[in-house]
mmCIF file with all atom_site columns, C-alpha atoms in Angstrom:
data_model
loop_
_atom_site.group_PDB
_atom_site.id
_atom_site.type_symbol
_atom_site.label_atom_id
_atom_site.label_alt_id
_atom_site.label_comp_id
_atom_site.label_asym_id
_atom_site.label_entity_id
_atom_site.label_seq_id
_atom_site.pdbx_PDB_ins_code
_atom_site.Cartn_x
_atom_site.Cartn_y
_atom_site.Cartn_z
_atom_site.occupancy
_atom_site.B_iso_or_equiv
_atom_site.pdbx_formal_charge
_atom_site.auth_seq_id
_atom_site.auth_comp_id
_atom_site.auth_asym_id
_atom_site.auth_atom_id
_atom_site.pdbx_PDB_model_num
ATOM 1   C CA . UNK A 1 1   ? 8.032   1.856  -14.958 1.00 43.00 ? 13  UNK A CA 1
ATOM 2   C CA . UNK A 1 2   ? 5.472   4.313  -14.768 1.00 44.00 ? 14  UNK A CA 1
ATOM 3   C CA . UNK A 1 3   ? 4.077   6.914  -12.089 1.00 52.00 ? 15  UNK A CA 1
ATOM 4   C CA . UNK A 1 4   ? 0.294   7.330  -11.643 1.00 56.00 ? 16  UNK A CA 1
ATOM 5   C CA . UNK A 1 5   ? -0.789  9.575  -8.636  1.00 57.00 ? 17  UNK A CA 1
ATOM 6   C CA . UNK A 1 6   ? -4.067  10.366 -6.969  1.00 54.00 ? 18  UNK A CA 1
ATOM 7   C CA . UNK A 1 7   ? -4.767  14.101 -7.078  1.00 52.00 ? 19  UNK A CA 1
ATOM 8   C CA . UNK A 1 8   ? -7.391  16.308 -5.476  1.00 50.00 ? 20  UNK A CA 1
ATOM 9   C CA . UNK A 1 9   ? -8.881  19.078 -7.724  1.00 45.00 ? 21  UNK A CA 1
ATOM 10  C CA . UNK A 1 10  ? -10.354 22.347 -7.160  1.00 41.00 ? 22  UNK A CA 1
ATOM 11  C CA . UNK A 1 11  ? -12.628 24.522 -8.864  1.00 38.00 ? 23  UNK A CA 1
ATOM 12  C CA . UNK A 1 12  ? -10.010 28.034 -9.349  1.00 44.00 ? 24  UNK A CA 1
ATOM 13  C CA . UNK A 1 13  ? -7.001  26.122 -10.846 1.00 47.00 ? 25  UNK A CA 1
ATOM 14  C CA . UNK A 1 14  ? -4.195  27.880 -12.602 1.00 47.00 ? 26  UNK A CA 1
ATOM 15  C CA . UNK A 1 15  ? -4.706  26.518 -16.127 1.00 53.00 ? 27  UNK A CA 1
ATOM 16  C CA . UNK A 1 16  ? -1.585  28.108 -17.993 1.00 56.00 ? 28  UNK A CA 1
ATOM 17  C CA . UNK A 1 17  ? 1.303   26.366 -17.275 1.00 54.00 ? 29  UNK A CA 1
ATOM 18  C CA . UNK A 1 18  ? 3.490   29.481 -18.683 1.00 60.00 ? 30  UNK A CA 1
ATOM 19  C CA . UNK A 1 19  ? 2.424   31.459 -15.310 1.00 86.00 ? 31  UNK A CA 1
ATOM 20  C CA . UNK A 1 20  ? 4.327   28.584 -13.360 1.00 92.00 ? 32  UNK A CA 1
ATOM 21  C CA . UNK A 1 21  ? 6.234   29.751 -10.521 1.00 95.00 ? 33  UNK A CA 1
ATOM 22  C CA . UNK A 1 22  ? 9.901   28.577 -10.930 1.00 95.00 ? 34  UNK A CA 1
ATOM 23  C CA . UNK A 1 23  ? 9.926   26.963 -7.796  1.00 96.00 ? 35  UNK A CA 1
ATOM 24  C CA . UNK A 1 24  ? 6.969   26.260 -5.470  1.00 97.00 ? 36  UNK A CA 1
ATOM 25  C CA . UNK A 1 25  ? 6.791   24.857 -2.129  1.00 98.00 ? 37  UNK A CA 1
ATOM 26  C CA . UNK A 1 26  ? 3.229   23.942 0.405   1.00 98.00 ? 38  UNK A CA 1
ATOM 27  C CA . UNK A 1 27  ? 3.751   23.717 4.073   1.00 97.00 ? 39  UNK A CA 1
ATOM 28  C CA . UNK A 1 28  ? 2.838   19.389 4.245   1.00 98.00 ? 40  UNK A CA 1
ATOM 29  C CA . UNK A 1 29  ? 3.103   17.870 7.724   1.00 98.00 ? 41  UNK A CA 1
ATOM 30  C CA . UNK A 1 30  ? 5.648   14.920 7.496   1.00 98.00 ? 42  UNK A CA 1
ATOM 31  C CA . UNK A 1 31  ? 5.165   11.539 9.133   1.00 98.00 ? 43  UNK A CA 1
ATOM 32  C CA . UNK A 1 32  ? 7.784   8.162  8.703   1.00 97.00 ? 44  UNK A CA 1
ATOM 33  C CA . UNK A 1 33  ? 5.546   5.542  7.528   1.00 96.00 ? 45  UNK A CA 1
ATOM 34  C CA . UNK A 1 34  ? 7.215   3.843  11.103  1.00 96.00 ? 46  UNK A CA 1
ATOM 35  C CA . UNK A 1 35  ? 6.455   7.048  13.547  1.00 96.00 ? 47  UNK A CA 1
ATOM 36  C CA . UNK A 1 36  ? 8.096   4.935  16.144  1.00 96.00 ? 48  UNK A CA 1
ATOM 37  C CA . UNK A 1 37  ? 11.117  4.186  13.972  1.00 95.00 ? 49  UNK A CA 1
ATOM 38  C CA . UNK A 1 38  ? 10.187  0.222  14.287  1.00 95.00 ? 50  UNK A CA 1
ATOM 39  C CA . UNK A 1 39  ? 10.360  -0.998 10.350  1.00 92.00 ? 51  UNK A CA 1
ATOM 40  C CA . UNK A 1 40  ? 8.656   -4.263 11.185  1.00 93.00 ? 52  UNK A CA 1
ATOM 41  C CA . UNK A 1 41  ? 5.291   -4.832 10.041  1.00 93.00 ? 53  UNK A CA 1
ATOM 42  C CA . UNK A 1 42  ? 2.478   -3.331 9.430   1.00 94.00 ? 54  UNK A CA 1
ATOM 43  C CA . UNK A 1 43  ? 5.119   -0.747 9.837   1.00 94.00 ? 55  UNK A CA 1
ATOM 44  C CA . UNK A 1 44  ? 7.296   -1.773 6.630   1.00 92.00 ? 56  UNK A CA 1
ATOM 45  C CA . UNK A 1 45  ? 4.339   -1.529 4.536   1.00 93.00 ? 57  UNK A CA 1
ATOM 46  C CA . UNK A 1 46  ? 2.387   1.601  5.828   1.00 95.00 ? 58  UNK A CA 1
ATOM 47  C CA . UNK A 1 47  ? 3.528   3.829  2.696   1.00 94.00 ? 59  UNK A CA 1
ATOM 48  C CA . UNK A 1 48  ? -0.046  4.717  1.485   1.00 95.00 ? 60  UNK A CA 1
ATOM 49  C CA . UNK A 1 49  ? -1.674  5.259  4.934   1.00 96.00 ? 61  UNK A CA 1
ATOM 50  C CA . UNK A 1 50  ? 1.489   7.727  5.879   1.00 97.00 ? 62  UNK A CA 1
ATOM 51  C CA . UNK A 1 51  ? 0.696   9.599  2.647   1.00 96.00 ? 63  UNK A CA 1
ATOM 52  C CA . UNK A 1 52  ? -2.672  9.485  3.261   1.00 96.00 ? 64  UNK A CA 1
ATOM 53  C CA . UNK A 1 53  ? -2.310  11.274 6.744   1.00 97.00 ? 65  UNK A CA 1
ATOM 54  C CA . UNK A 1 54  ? -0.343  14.053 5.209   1.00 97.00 ? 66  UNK A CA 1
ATOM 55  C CA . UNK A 1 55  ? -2.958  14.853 2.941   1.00 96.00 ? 67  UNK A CA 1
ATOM 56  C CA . UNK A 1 56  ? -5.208  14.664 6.098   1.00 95.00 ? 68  UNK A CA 1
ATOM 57  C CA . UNK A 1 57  ? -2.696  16.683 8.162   1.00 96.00 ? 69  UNK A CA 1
ATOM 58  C CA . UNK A 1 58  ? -2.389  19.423 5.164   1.00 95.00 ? 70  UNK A CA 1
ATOM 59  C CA . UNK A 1 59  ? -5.818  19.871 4.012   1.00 93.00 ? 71  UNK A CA 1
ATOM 60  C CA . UNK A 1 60  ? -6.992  20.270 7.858   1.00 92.00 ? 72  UNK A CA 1
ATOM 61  C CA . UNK A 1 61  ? -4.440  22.118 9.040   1.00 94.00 ? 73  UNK A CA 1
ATOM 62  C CA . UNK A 1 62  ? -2.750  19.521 11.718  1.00 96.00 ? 74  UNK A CA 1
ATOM 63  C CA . UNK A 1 63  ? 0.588   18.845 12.887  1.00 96.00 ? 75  UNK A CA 1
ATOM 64  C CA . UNK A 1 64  ? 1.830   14.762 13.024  1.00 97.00 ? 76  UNK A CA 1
ATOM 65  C CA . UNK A 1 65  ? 3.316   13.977 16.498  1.00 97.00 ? 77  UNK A CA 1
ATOM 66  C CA . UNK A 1 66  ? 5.032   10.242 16.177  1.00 97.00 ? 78  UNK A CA 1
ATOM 67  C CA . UNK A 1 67  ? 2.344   8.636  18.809  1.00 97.00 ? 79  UNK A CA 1
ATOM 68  C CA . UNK A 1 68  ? -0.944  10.211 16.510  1.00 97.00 ? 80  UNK A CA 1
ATOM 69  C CA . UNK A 1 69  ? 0.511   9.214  13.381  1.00 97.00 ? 81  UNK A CA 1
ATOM 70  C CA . UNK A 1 70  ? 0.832   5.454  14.965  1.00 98.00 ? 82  UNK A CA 1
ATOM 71  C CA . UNK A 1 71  ? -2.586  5.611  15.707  1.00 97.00 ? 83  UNK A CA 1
ATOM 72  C CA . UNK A 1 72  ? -4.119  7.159  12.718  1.00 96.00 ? 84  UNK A CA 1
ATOM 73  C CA . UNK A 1 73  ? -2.265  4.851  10.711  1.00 97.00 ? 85  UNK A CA 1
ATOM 74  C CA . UNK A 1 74  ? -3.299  1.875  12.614  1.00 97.00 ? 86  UNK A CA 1
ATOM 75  C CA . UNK A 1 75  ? -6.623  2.985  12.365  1.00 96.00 ? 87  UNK A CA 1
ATOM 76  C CA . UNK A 1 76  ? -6.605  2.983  8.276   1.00 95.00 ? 88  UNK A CA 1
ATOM 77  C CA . UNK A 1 77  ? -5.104  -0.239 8.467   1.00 95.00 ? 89  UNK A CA 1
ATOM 78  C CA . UNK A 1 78  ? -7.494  -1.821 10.576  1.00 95.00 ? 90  UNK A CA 1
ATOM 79  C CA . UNK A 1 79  ? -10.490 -0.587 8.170   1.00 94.00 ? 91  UNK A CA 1
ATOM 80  C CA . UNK A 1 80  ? -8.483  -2.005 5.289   1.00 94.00 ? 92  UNK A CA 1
ATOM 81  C CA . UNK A 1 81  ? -8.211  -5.830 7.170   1.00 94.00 ? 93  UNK A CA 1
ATOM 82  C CA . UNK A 1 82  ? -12.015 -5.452 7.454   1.00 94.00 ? 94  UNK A CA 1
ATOM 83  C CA . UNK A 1 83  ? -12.052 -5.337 3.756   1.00 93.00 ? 95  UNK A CA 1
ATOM 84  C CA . UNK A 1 84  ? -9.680  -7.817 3.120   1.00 92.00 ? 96  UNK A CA 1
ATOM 85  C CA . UNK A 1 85  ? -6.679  -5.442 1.317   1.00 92.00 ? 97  UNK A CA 1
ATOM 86  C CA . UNK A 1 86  ? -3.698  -6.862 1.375   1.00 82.00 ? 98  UNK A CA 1
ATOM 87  C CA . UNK A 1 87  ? -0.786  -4.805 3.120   1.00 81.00 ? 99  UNK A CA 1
ATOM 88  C CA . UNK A 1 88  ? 0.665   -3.188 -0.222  1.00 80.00 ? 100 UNK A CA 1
ATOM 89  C CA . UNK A 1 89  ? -2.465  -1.751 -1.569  1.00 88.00 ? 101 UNK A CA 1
ATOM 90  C CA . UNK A 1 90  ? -3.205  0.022  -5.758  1.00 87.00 ? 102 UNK A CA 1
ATOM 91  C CA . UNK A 1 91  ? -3.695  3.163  -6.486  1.00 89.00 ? 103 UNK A CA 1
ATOM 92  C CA . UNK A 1 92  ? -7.824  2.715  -7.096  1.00 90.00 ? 104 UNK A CA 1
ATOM 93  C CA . UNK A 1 93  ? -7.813  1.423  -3.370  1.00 92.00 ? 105 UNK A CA 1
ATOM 94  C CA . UNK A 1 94  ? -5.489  4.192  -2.139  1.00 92.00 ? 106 UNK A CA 1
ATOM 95  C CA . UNK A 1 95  ? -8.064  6.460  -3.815  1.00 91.00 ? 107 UNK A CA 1
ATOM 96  C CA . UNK A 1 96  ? -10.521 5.092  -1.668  1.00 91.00 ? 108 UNK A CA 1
ATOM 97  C CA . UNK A 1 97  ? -8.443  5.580  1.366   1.00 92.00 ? 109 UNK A CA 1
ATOM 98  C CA . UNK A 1 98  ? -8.292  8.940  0.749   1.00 91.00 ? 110 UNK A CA 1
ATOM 99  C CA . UNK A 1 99  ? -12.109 9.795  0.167   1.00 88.00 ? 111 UNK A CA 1
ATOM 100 C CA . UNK A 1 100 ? -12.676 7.460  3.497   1.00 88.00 ? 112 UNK A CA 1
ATOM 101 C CA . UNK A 1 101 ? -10.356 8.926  5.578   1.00 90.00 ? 113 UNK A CA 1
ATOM 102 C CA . UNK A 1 102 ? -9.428  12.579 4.337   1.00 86.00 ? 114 UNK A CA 1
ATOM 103 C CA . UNK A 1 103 ? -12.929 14.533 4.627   1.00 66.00 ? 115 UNK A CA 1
ATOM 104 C CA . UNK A 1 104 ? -13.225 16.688 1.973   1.00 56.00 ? 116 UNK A CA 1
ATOM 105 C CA . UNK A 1 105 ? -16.004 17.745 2.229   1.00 52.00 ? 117 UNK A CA 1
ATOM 106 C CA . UNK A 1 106 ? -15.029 19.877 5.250   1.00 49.00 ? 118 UNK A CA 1
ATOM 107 C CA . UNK A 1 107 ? -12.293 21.656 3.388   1.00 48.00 ? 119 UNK A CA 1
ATOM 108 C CA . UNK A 1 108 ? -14.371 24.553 2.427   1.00 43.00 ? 120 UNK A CA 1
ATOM 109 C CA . UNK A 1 109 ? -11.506 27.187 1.504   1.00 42.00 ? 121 UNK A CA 1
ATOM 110 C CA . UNK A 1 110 ? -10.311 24.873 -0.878  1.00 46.00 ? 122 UNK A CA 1
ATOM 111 C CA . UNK A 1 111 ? -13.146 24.428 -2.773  1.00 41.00 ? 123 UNK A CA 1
ATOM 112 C CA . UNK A 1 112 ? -12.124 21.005 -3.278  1.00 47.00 ? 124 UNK A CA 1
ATOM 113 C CA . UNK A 1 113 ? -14.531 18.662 -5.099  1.00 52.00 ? 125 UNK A CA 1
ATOM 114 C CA . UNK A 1 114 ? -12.725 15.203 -5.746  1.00 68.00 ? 126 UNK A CA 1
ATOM 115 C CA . UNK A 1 115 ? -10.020 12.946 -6.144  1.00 80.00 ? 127 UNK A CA 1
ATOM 116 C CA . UNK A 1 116 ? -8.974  11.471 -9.091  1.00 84.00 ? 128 UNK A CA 1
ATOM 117 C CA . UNK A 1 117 ? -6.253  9.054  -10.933 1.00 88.00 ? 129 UNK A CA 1
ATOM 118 C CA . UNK A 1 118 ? -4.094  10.627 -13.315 1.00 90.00 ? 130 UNK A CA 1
ATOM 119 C CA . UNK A 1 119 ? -2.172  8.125  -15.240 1.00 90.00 ? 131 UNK A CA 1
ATOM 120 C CA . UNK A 1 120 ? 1.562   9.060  -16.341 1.00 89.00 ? 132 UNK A CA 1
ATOM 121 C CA . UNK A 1 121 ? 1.523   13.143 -15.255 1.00 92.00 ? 133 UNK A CA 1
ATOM 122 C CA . UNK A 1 122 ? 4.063   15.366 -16.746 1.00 95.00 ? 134 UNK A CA 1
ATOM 123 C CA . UNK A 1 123 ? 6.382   17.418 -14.750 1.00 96.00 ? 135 UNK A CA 1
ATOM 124 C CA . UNK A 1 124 ? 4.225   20.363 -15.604 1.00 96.00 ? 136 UNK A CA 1
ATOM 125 C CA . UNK A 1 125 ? 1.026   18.619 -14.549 1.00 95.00 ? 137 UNK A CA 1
ATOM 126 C CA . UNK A 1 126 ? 2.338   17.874 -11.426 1.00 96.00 ? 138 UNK A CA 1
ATOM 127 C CA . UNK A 1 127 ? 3.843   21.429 -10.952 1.00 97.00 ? 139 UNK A CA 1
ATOM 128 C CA . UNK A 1 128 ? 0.447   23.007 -11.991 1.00 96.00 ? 140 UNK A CA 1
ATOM 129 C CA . UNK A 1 129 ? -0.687  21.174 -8.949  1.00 95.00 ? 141 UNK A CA 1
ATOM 130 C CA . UNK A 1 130 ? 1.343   22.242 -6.368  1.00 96.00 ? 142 UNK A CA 1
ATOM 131 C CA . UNK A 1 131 ? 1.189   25.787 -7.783  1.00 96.00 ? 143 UNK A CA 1
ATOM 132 C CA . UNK A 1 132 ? -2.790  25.250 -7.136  1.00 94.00 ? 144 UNK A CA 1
ATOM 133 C CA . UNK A 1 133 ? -2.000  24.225 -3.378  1.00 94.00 ? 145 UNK A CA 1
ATOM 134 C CA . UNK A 1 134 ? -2.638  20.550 -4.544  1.00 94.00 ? 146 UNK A CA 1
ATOM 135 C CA . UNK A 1 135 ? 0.362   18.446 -2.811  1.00 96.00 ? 147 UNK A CA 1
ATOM 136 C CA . UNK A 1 136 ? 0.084   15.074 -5.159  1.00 96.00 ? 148 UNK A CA 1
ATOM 137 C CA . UNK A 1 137 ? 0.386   11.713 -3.666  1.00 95.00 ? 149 UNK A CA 1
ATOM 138 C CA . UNK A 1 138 ? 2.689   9.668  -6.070  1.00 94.00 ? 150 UNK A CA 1
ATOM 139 C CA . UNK A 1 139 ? 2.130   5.477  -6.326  1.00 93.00 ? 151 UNK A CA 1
ATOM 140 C CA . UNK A 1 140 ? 6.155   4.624  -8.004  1.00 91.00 ? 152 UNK A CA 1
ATOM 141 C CA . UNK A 1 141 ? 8.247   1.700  -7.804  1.00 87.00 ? 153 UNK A CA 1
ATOM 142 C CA . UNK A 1 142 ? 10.313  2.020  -4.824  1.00 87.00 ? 154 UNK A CA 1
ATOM 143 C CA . UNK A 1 143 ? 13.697  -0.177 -6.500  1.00 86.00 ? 155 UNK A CA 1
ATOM 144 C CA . UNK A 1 144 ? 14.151  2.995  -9.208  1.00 88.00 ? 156 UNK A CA 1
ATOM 145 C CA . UNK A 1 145 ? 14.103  5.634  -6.422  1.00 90.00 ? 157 UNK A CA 1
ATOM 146 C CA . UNK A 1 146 ? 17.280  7.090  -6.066  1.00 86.00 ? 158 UNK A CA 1
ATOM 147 C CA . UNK A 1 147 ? 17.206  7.573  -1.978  1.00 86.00 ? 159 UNK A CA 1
ATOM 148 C CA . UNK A 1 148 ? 20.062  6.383  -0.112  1.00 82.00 ? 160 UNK A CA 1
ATOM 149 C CA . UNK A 1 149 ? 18.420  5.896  2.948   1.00 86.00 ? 161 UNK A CA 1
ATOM 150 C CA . UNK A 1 150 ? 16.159  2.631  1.958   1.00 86.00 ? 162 UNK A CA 1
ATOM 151 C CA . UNK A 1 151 ? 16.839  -0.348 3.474   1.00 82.00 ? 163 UNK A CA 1
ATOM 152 C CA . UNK A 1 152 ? 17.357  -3.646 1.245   1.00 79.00 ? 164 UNK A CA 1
ATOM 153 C CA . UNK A 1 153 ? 17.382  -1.572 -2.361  1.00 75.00 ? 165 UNK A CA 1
ATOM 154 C CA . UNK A 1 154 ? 13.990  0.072  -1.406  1.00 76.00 ? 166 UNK A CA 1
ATOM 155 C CA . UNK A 1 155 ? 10.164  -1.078 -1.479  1.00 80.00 ? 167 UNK A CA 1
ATOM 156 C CA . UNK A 1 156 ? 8.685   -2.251 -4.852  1.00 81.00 ? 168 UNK A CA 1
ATOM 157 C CA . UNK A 1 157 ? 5.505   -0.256 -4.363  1.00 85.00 ? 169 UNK A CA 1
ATOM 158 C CA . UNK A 1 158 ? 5.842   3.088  -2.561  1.00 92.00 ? 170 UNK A CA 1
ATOM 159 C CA . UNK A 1 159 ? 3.682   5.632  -1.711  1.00 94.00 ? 171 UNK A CA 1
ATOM 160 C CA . UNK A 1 160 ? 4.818   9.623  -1.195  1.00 96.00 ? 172 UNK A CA 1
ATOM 161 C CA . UNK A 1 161 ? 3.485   13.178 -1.181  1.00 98.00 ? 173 UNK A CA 1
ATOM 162 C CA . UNK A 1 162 ? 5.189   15.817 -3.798  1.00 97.00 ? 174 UNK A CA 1
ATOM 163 C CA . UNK A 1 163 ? 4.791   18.701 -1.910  1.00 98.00 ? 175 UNK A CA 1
ATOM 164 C CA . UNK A 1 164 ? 6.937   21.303 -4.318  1.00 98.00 ? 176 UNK A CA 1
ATOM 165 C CA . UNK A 1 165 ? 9.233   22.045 -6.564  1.00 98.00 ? 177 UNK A CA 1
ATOM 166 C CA . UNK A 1 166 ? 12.392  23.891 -8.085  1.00 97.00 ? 178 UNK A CA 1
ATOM 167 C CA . UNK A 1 167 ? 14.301  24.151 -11.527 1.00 96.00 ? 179 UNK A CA 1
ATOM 168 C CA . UNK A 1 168 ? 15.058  21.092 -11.601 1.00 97.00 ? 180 UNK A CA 1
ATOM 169 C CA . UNK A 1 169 ? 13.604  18.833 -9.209  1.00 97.00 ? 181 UNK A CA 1
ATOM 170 C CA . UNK A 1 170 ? 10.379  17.548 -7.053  1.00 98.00 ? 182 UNK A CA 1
ATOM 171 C CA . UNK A 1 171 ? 10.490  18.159 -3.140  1.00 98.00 ? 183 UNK A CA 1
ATOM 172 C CA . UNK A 1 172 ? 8.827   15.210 -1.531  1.00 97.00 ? 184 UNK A CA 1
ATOM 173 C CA . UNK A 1 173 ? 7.609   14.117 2.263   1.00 98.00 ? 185 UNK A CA 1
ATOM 174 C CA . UNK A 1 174 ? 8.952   10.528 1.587   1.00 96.00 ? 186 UNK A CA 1
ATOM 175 C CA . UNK A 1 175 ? 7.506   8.536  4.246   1.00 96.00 ? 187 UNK A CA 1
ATOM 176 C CA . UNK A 1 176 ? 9.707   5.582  3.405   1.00 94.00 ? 188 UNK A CA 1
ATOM 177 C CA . UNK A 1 177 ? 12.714  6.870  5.531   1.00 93.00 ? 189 UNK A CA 1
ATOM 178 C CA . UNK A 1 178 ? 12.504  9.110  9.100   1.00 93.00 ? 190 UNK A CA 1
ATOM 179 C CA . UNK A 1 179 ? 14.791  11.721 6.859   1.00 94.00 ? 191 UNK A CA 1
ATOM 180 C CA . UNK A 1 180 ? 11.883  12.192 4.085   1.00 95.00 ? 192 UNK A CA 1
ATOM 181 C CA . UNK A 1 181 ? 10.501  15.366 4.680   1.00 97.00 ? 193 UNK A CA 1
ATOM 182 C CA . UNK A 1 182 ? 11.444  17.875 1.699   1.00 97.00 ? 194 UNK A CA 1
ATOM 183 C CA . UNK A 1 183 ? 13.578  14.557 0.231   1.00 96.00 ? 195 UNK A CA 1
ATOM 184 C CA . UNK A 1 184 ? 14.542  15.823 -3.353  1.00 97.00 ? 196 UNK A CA 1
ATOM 185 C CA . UNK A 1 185 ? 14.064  14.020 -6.394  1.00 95.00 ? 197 UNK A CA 1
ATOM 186 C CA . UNK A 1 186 ? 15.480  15.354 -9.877  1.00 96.00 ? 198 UNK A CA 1
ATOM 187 C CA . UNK A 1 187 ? 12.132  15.545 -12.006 1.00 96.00 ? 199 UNK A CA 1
ATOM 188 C CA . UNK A 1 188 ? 13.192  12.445 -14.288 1.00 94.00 ? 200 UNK A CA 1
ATOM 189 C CA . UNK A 1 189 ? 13.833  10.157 -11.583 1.00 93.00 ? 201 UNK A CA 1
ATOM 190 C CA . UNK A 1 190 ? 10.864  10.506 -9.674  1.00 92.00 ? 202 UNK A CA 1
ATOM 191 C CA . UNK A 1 191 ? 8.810   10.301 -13.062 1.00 91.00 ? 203 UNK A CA 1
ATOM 192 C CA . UNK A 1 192 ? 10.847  7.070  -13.946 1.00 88.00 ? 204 UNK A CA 1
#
């Protein structure tokens, strides 16, 4: 299986990834793709719009109380019915979830321009990201995630936020569980 995740660039990126910092972590807000901690639908399959709200939350500064992230997420679900998604949505959708619902072109101290696809990132792209204040949101294959705390083997298509790293391993908001913020996956399994 592969990775692919939807990044936002800026203008003033580090470009060498020799002046890495070994580890690296950016203050994300974390929501449960269930705020309410009720897994039924649209609940069950609310991965991308929970990521999608962090990268909201971070970008503009925001903490995620339970009852706002319920309604923000209804909200991006709602606009998606009235395009006819389906509930588990691709990463070219997702992309457009972001540019319709995270407003970039507020974010000003960023000087953030766009978001884009990259297909199959390295470790060090993904690092060079975070070291550039750029949390990633990660589309993976929920069945080869090592997390214990996924019900029923975990969800075939998941959506999360990488939000740092160490030596040896990404530190993710996983919105999949309500223990997901700074969940840690060991570089190769995430990128499996």
């Amino acid at each position: 299986q592969s990775t692919s995740s939807v990044q936002t660039t800026t203008s003033d990126a580090v470009r060498d990834t020799a002046i890495l910092p070994q580890q690296y972590l950016l203050f994300v807000p974390f929501t449960s793709q269930a705020p309410e901690k009720n897994w039924d639908e649209p609940w069950q399959s609310a991965c991308e719009e929970a990521a999608v709200l962090m990268l909201d939350a971070y970008y503009k500064g925001y903490s995620l109380s339970p009852l706002f992230a319920k309604d923000e997420i209804l909200k991006m679900i709602k606009w998606e019915e009235k395009l006819g998604w389906g509930t588990s949505i691709e990463i070219g959708k997702v992309k457009e979830l972001v540019e319709r619902f995270v407003s970039l072109d507020h974010i000003i101290t960023t000087s953030l321009h766009h978001v884009r696809i990259v297909e199959n990132p390295t470790t060090d792209d993904i690092k060079q990201f975070i070291a550039n204040g750029q949390p990633v949101l990660v589309m993976a294959d929920g069945k080869v995630l090592p997390n214990p705390h996924f019900r029923n083997g975990g969800p075939v298509y998941h959506a999360l936020i990488i939000r740092g790293y160490t030596e040896t391993e990404f530190i993710t908001n996983d919105p999949g569980t309500q223990f997901g913020k700074g969940f840690r996956y060991k570089y190769e399994d995430l990128l499996n």
